[in-house]
mmCIF file of C-alpha atoms and ligand atoms in Angstrom:
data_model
loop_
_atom_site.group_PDB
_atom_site.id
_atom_site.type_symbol
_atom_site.label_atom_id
_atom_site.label_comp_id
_atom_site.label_asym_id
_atom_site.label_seq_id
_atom_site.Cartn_x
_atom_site.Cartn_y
_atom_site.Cartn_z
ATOM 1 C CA UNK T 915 5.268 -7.748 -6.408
ATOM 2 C CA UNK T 916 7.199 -8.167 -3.281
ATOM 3 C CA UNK T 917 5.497 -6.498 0.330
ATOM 4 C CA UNK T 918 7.645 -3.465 1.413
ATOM 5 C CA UNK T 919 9.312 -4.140 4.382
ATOM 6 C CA UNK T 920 9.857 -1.844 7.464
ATOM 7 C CA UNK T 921 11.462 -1.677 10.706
ATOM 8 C CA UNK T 922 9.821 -0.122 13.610
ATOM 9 C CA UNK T 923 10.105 -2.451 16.586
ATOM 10 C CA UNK T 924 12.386 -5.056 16.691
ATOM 11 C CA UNK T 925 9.977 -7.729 16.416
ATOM 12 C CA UNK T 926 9.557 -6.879 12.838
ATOM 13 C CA UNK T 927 12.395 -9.121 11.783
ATOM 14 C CA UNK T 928 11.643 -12.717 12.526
ATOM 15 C CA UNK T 929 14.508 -14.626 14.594
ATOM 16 C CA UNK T 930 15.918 -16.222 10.970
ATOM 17 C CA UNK T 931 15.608 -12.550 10.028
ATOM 18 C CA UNK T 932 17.557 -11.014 12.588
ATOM 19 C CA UNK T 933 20.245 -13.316 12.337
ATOM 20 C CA UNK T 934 20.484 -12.557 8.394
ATOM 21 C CA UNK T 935 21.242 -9.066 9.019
ATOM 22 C CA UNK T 936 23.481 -9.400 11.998
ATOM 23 C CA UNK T 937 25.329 -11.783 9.076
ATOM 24 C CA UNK T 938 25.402 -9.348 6.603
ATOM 25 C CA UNK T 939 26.279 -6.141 9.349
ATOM 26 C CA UNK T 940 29.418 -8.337 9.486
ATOM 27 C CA UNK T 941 30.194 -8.704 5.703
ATOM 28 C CA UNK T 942 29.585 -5.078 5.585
ATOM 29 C CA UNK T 943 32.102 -4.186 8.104
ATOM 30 C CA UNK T 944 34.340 -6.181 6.607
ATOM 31 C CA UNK T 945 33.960 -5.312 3.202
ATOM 32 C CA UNK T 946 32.819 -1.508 3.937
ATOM 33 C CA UNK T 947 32.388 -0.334 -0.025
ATOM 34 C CA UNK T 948 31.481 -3.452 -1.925
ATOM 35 C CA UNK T 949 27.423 -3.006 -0.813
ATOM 36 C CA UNK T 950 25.954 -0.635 -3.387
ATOM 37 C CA UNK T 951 21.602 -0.860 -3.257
ATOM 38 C CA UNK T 952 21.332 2.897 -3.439
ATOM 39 C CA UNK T 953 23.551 3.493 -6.405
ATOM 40 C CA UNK T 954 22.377 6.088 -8.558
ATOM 41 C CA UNK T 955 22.749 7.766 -6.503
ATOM 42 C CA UNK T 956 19.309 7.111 -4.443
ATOM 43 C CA UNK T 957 18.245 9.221 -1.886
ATOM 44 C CA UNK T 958 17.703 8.264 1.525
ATOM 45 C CA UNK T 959 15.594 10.875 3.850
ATOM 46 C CA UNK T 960 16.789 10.951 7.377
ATOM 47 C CA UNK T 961 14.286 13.007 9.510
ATOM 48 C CA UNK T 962 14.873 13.937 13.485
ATOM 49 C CA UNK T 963 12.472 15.236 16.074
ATOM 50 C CA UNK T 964 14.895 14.989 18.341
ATOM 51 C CA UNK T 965 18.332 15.686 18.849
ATOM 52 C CA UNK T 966 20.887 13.225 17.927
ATOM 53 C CA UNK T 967 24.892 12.504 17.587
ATOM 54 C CA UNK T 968 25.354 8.946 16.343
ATOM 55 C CA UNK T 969 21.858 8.363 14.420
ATOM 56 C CA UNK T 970 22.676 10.791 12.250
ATOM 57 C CA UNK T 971 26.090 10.433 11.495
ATOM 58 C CA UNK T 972 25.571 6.711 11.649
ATOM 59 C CA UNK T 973 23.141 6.752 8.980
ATOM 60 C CA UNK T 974 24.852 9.781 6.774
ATOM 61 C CA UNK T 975 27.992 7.849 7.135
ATOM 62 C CA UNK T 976 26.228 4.292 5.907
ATOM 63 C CA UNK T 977 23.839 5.719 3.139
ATOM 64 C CA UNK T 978 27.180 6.999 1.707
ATOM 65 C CA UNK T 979 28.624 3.429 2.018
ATOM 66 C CA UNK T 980 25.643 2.202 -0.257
ATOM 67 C CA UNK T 981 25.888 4.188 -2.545
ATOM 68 C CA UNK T 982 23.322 6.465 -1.654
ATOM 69 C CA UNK T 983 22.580 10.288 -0.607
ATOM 70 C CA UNK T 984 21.565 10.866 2.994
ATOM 71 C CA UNK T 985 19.066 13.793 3.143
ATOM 72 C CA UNK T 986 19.005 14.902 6.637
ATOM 73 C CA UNK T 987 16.256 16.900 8.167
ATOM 74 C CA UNK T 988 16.150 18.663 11.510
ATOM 75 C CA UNK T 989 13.036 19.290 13.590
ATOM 76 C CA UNK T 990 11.532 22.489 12.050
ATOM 77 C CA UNK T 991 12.976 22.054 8.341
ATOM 78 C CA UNK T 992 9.864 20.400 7.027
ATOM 79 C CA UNK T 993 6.017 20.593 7.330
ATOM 80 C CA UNK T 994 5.687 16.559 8.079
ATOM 81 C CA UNK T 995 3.773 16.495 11.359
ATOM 82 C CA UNK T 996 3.095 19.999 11.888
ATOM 83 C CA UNK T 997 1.683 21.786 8.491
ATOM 84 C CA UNK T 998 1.698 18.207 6.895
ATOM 85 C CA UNK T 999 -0.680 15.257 7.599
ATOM 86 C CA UNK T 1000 2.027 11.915 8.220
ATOM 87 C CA UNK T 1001 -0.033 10.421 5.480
ATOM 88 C CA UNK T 1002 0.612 13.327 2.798
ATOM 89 C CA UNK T 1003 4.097 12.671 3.505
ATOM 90 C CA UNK T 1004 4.465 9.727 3.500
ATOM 91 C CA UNK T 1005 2.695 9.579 -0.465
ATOM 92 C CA UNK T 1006 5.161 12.670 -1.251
ATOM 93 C CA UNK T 1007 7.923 10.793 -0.088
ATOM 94 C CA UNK T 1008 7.838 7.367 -1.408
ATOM 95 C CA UNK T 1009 8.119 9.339 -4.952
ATOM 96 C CA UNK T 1010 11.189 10.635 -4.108
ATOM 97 C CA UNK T 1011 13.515 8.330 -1.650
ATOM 98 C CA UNK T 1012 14.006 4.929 -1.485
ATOM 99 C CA UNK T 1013 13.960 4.725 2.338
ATOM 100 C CA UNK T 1014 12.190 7.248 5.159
ATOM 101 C CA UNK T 1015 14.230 6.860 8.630
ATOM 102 C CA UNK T 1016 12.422 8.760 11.426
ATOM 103 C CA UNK T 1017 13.807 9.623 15.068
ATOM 104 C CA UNK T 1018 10.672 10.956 16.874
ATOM 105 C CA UNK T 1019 8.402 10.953 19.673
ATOM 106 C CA UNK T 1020 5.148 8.222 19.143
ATOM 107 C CA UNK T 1021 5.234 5.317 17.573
ATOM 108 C CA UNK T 1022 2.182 5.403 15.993
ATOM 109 C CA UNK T 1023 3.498 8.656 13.786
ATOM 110 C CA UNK T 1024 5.924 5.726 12.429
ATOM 111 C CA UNK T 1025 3.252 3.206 11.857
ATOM 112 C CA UNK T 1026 1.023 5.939 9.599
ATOM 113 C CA UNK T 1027 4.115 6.973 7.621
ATOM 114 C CA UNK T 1028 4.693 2.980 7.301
ATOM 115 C CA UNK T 1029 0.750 2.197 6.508
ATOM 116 C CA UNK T 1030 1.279 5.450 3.391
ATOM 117 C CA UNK T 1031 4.618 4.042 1.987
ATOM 118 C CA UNK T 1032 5.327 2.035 -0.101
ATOM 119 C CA UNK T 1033 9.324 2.400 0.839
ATOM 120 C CA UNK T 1034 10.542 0.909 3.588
ATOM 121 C CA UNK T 1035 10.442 2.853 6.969
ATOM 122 C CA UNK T 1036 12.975 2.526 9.756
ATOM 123 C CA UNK T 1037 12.573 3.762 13.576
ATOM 124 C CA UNK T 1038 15.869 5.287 14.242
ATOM 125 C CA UNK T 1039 14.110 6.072 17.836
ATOM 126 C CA UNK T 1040 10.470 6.598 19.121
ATOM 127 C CA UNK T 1041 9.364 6.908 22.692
ATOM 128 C CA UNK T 1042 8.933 3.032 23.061
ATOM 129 C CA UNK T 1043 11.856 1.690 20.701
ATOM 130 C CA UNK T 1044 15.133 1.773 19.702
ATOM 131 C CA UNK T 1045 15.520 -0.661 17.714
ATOM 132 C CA UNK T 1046 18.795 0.326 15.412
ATOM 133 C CA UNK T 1047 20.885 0.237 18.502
ATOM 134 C CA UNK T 1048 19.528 -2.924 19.166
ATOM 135 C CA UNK T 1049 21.119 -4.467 15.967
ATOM 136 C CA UNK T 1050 24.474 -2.754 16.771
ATOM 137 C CA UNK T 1051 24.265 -3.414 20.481
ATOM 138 C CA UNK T 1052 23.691 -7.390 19.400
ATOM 139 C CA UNK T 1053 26.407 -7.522 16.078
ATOM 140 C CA UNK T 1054 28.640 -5.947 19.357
ATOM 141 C CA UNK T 1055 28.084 -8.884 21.883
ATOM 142 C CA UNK T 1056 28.202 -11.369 18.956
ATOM 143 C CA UNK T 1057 31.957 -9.835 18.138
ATOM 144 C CA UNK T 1058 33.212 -10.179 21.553
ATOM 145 C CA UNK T 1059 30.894 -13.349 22.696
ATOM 146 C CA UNK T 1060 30.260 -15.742 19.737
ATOM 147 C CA UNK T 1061 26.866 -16.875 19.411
ATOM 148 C CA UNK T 1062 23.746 -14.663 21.187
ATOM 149 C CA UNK T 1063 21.800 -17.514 22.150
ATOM 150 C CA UNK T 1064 22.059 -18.828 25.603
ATOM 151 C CA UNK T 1065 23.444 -15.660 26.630
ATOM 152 C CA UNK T 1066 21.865 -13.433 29.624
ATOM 153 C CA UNK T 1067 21.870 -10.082 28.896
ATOM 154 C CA UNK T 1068 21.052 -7.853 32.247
ATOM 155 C CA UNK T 1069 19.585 -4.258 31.886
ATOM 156 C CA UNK T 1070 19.598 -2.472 34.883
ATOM 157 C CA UNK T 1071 17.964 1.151 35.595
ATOM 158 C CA UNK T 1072 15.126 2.927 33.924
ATOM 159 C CA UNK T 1073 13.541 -0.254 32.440
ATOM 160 C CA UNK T 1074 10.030 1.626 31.469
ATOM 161 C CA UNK T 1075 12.307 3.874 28.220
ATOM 162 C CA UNK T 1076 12.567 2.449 24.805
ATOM 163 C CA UNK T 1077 16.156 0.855 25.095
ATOM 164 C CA UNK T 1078 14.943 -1.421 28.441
ATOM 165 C CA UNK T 1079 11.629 -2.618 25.567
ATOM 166 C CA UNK T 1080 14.028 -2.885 22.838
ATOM 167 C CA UNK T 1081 16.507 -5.207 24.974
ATOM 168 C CA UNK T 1082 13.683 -7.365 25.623
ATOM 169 C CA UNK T 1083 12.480 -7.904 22.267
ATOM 170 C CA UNK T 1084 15.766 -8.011 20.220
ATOM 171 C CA UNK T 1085 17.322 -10.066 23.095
ATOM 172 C CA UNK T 1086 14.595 -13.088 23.136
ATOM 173 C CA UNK T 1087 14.858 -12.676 18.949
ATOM 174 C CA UNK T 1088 17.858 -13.927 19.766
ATOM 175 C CA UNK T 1089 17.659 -16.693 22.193
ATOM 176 C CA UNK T 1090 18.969 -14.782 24.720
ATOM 177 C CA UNK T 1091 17.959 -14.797 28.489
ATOM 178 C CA UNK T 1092 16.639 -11.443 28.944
ATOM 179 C CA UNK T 1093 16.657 -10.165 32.664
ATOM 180 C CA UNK T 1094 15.064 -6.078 33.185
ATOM 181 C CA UNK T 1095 15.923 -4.734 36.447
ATOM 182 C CA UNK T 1096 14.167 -1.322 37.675
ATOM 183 C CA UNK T 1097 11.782 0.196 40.617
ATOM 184 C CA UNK T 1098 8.434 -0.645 41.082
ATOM 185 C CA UNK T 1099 6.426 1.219 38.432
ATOM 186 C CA UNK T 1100 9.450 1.572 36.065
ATOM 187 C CA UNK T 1101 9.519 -1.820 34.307
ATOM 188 C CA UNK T 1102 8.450 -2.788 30.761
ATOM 189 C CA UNK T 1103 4.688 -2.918 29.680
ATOM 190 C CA UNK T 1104 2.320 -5.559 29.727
ATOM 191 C CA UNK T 1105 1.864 -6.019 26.417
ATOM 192 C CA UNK T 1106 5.907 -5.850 25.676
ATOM 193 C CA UNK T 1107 6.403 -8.329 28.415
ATOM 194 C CA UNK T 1108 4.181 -10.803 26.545
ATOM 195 C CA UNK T 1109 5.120 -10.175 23.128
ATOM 196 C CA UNK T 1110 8.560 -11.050 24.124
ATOM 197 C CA UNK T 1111 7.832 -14.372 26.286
ATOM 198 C CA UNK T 1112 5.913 -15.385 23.052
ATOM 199 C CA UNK T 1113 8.770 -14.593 21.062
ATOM 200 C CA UNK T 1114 10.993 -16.446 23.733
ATOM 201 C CA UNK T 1115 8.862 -19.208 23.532
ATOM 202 C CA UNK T 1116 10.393 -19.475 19.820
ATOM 203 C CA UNK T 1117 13.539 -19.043 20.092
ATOM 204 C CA UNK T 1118 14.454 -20.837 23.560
ATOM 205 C CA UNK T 1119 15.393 -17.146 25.715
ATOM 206 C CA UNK T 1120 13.561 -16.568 28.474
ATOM 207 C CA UNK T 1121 12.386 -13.162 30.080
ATOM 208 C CA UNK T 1122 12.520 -12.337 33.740
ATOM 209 C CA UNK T 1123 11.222 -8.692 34.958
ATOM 210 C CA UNK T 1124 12.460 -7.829 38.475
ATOM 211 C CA UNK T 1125 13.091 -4.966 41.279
ATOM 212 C CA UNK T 1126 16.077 -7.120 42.279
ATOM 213 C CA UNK T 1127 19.587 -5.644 40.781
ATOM 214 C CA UNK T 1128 21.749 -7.900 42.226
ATOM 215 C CA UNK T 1129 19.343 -11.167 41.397
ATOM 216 C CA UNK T 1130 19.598 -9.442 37.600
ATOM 217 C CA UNK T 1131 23.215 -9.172 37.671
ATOM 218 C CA UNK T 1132 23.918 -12.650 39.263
ATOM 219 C CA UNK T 1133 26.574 -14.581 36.379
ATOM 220 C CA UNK T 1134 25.414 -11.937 33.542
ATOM 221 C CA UNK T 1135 27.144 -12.542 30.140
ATOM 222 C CA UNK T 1136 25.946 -8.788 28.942
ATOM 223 C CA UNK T 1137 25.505 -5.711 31.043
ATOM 224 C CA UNK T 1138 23.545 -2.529 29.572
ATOM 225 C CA UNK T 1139 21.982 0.456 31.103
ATOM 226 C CA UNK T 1140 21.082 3.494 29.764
ATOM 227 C CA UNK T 1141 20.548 7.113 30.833
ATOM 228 C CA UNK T 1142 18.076 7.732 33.746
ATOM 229 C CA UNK T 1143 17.011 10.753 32.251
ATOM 230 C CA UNK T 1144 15.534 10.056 28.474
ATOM 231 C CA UNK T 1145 14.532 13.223 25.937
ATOM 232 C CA UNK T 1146 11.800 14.908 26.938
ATOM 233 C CA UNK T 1147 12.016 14.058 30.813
ATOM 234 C CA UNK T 1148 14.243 16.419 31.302
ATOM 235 C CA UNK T 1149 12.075 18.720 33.557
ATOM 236 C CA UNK T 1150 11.777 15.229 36.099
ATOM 237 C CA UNK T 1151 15.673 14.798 36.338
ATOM 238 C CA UNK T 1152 15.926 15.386 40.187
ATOM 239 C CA UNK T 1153 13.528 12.906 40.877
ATOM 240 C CA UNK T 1154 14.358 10.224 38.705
ATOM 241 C CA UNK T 1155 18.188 10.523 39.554
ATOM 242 C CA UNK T 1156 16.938 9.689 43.144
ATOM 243 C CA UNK T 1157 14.446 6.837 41.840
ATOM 244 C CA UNK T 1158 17.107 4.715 40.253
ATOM 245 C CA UNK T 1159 20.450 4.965 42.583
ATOM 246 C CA UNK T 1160 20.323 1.216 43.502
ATOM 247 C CA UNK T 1161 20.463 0.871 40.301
ATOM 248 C CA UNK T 1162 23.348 1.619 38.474
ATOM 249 C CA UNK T 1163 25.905 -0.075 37.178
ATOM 250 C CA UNK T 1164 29.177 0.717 39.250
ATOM 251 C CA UNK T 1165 32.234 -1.956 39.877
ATOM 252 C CA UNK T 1166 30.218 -3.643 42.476
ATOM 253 C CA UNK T 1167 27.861 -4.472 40.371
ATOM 254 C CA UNK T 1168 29.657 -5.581 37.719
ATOM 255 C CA UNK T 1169 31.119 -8.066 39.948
ATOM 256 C CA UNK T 1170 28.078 -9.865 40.475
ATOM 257 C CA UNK T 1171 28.368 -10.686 36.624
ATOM 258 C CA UNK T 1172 30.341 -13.179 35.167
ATOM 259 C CA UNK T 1173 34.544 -12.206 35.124
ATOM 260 C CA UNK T 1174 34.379 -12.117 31.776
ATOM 261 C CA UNK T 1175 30.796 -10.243 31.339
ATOM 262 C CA UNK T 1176 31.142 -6.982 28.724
ATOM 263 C CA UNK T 1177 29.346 -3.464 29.444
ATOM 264 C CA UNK T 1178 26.990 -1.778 26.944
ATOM 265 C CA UNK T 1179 25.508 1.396 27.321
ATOM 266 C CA UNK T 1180 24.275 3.372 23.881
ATOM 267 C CA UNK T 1181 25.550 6.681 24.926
ATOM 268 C CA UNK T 1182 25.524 9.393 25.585
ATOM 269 C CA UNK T 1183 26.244 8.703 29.373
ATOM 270 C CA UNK T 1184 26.239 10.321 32.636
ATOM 271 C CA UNK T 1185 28.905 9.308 34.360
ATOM 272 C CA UNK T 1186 28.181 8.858 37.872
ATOM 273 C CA UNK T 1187 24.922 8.260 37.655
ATOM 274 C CA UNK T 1188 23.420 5.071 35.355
ATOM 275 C CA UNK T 1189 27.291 3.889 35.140
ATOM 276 C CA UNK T 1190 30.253 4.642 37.313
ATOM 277 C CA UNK T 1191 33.164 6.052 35.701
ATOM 278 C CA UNK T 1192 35.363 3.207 36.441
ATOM 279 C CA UNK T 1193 33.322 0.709 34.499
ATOM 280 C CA UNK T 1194 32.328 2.376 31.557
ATOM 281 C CA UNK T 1195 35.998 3.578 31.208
ATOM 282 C CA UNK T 1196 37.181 0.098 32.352
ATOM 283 C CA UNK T 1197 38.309 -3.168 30.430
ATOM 284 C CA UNK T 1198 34.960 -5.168 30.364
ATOM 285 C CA UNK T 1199 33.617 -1.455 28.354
ATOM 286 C CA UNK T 1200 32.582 -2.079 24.954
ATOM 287 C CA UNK T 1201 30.328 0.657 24.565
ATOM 288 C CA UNK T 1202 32.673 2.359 21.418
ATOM 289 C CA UNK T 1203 33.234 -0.528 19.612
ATOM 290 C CA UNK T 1204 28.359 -0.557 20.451
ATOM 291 C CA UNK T 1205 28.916 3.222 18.846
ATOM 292 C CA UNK T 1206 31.025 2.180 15.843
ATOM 293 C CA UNK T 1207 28.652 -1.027 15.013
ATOM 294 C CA UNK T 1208 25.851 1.314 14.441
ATOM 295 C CA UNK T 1209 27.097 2.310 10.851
ATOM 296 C CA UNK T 1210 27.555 -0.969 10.047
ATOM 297 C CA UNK T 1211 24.362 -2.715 11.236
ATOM 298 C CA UNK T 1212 22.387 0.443 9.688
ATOM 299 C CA UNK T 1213 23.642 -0.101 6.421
ATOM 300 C CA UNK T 1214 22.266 -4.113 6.683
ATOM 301 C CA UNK T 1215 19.353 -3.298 7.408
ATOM 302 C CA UNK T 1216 18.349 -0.615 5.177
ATOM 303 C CA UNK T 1217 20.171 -3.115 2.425
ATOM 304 C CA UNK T 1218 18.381 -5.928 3.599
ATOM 305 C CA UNK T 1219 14.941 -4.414 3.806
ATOM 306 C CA UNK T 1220 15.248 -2.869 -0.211
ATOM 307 C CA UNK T 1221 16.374 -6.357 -1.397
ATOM 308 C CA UNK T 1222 13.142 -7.734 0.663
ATOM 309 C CA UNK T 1223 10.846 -5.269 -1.016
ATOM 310 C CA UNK T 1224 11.713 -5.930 -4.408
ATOM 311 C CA UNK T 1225 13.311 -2.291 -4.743
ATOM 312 C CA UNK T 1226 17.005 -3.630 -5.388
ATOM 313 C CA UNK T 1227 18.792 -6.360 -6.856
ATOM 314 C CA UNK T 1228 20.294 -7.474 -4.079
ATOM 315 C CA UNK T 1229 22.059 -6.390 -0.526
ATOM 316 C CA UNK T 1230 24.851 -5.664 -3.206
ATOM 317 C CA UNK T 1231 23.221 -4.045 -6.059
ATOM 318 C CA UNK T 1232 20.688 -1.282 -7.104
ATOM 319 C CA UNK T 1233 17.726 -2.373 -9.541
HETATM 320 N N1 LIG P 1896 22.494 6.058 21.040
HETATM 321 C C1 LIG P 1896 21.963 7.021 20.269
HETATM 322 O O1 LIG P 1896 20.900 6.848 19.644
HETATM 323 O O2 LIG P 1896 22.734 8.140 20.180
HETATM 324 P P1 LIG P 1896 22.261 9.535 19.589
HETATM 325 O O3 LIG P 1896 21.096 10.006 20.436
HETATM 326 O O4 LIG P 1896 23.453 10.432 19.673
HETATM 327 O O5 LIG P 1896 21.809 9.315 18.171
#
């Protein structure tokens, strides 16, 4: 019997792995009804702690696409982590869906629903990852660049969130030379550093962690930022707006990139502050076509992972 398969950081797919699904996100856009593992239909339970525009259309949208029914369910609707232990859940669950995706606050909530199921899990956002957008932020530079490897991809501003950690990882997974650009005591973990130079150490992308914006930006393929202010910080907005100024990305910036460098950002945005107006608005912009991407590199991996755990024929087809 196969091992069920989740996806809660994005070292959890190997390199070959990660370029599989970016492979298949492709197919799938280009072929957006012929992908069927959750006919039945199969349900798919969708759970937020927090709030959300594109995760949860995103993944409504794609469990639809295969075939499936998207239960969605808000903060509040249900007893897991409040009246429910994540373990009683997770063993109620796995009777009733084929796949659990969870936007919440720790990470270790998703690894005790992972440890109890015996579906796959997905992180559709924790405190430390974010590693969904990750696949659509890297099927998005593949569209517009080519290949991912050899590429330097830049993130500038709050590089201590989940986004700057899940840039790192996914990047290097790719062969791509990852540089994270924030203030002193706003840059990635130890231990996230390291797991990524010894996953760059595979793959041939290299990691550099800096204070230096402009050293960051210097001939970058890729561009990406994110807001300064992530959920749950919201009482610490004046300060951090202040913290991260020489940070953002705003025309001049962007210049120090190469002329033909595109701009990511994961919305939603704050114009003015993490990205001027002018850029994210501008021609080098792809942060839409980043948005759209997310339905389609959703649906291959939550294909992907039930063909690698034995629960469906194939990407195309439902046991
Ligand atoms: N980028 C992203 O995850 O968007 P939502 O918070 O709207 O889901």
């Amino acid at each position: 019997m196969a091992t069920t398969r989740h996806f809660l950081t994005d070292l959890d797919l190997s390199p070959a792995e990660q370029r599989e699904v970016l492979d298949l996100a492709l197919e799938m856009k280009a072929e957006k009804y012929g992908f069927t593992p959750y006919a039945g239909p199969q349900t798919v339970a969708v759970f937020f702690d927090k709030t959300s525009t594109r995760t949860r259309v995103s993944f409504h949208a794609g469990i639809a696409e295969l075939g499936g029914s998207p239960l969605i369910i808000n903060s509040g609707e249900s007893q897991l982590g409040h009246k429910e232990s994540i373990p009683d859940s997770a063993k109620v669950l796995e009777r009733m869906v084929s796949t659990i995706v969870w936007r919440t606050y720790a990470q270790s909530g998703l690894e005790e629903m992972a440890a109890n199921s015996s579906v796959p899990v997905i992180n559709a956002l924790s405190d430390d990852y974010h590693p969904c957008q990750l696949l659509a932020d890297l099927l998005t530079v593949r569209e517009h660049k080519g290949e991912l490897a050899g590429l330097t991809m830049s993130y500038l501003g709050d590089a201590a969130n989940n986004m700057a950690n899940s840039y790192l990882l996914a990047g290097v997974n790719a062969g791509m030379h990852v540089r994270i650009a924030g203030p002193e005591g706003y840059l990635p973990a130890e231990s996230i550093v390291v797991a990524a130079q010894e996953r760059a150490a595979l793959t041939g992308g290299s990691v550099t962690i800096t204070t230096d914006a402009a050293a960051a930006l210097a001939d970058a393929d890729v561009i990406a930022t994110d807001t300064w202010v992530s959920m749950g910080q919201e009482e610490e907005k004046e300060a951090r707006l202040k913290l991260f100024t020489d940070y953002a990305v705003t025309s001049a910036a962007l210049a120090r990139a190469k002329d033909d460098a595109i701009v990511l950002h994961c919305l939603p945005a704050y114009r003015g502050y993490e990205i001027e107006a002018a850029v994210i608005d501008g021609p080098q912009s792809v942060v839409f076509d980043e948005a759209e991407n997310r339905v389609h590199a959703q649906k291959a991996i939550m294909a992907w992972l039930m063909a690698a755990s034995g629960l469906a024929a194939s990407v195309r087809e439902a046991k």
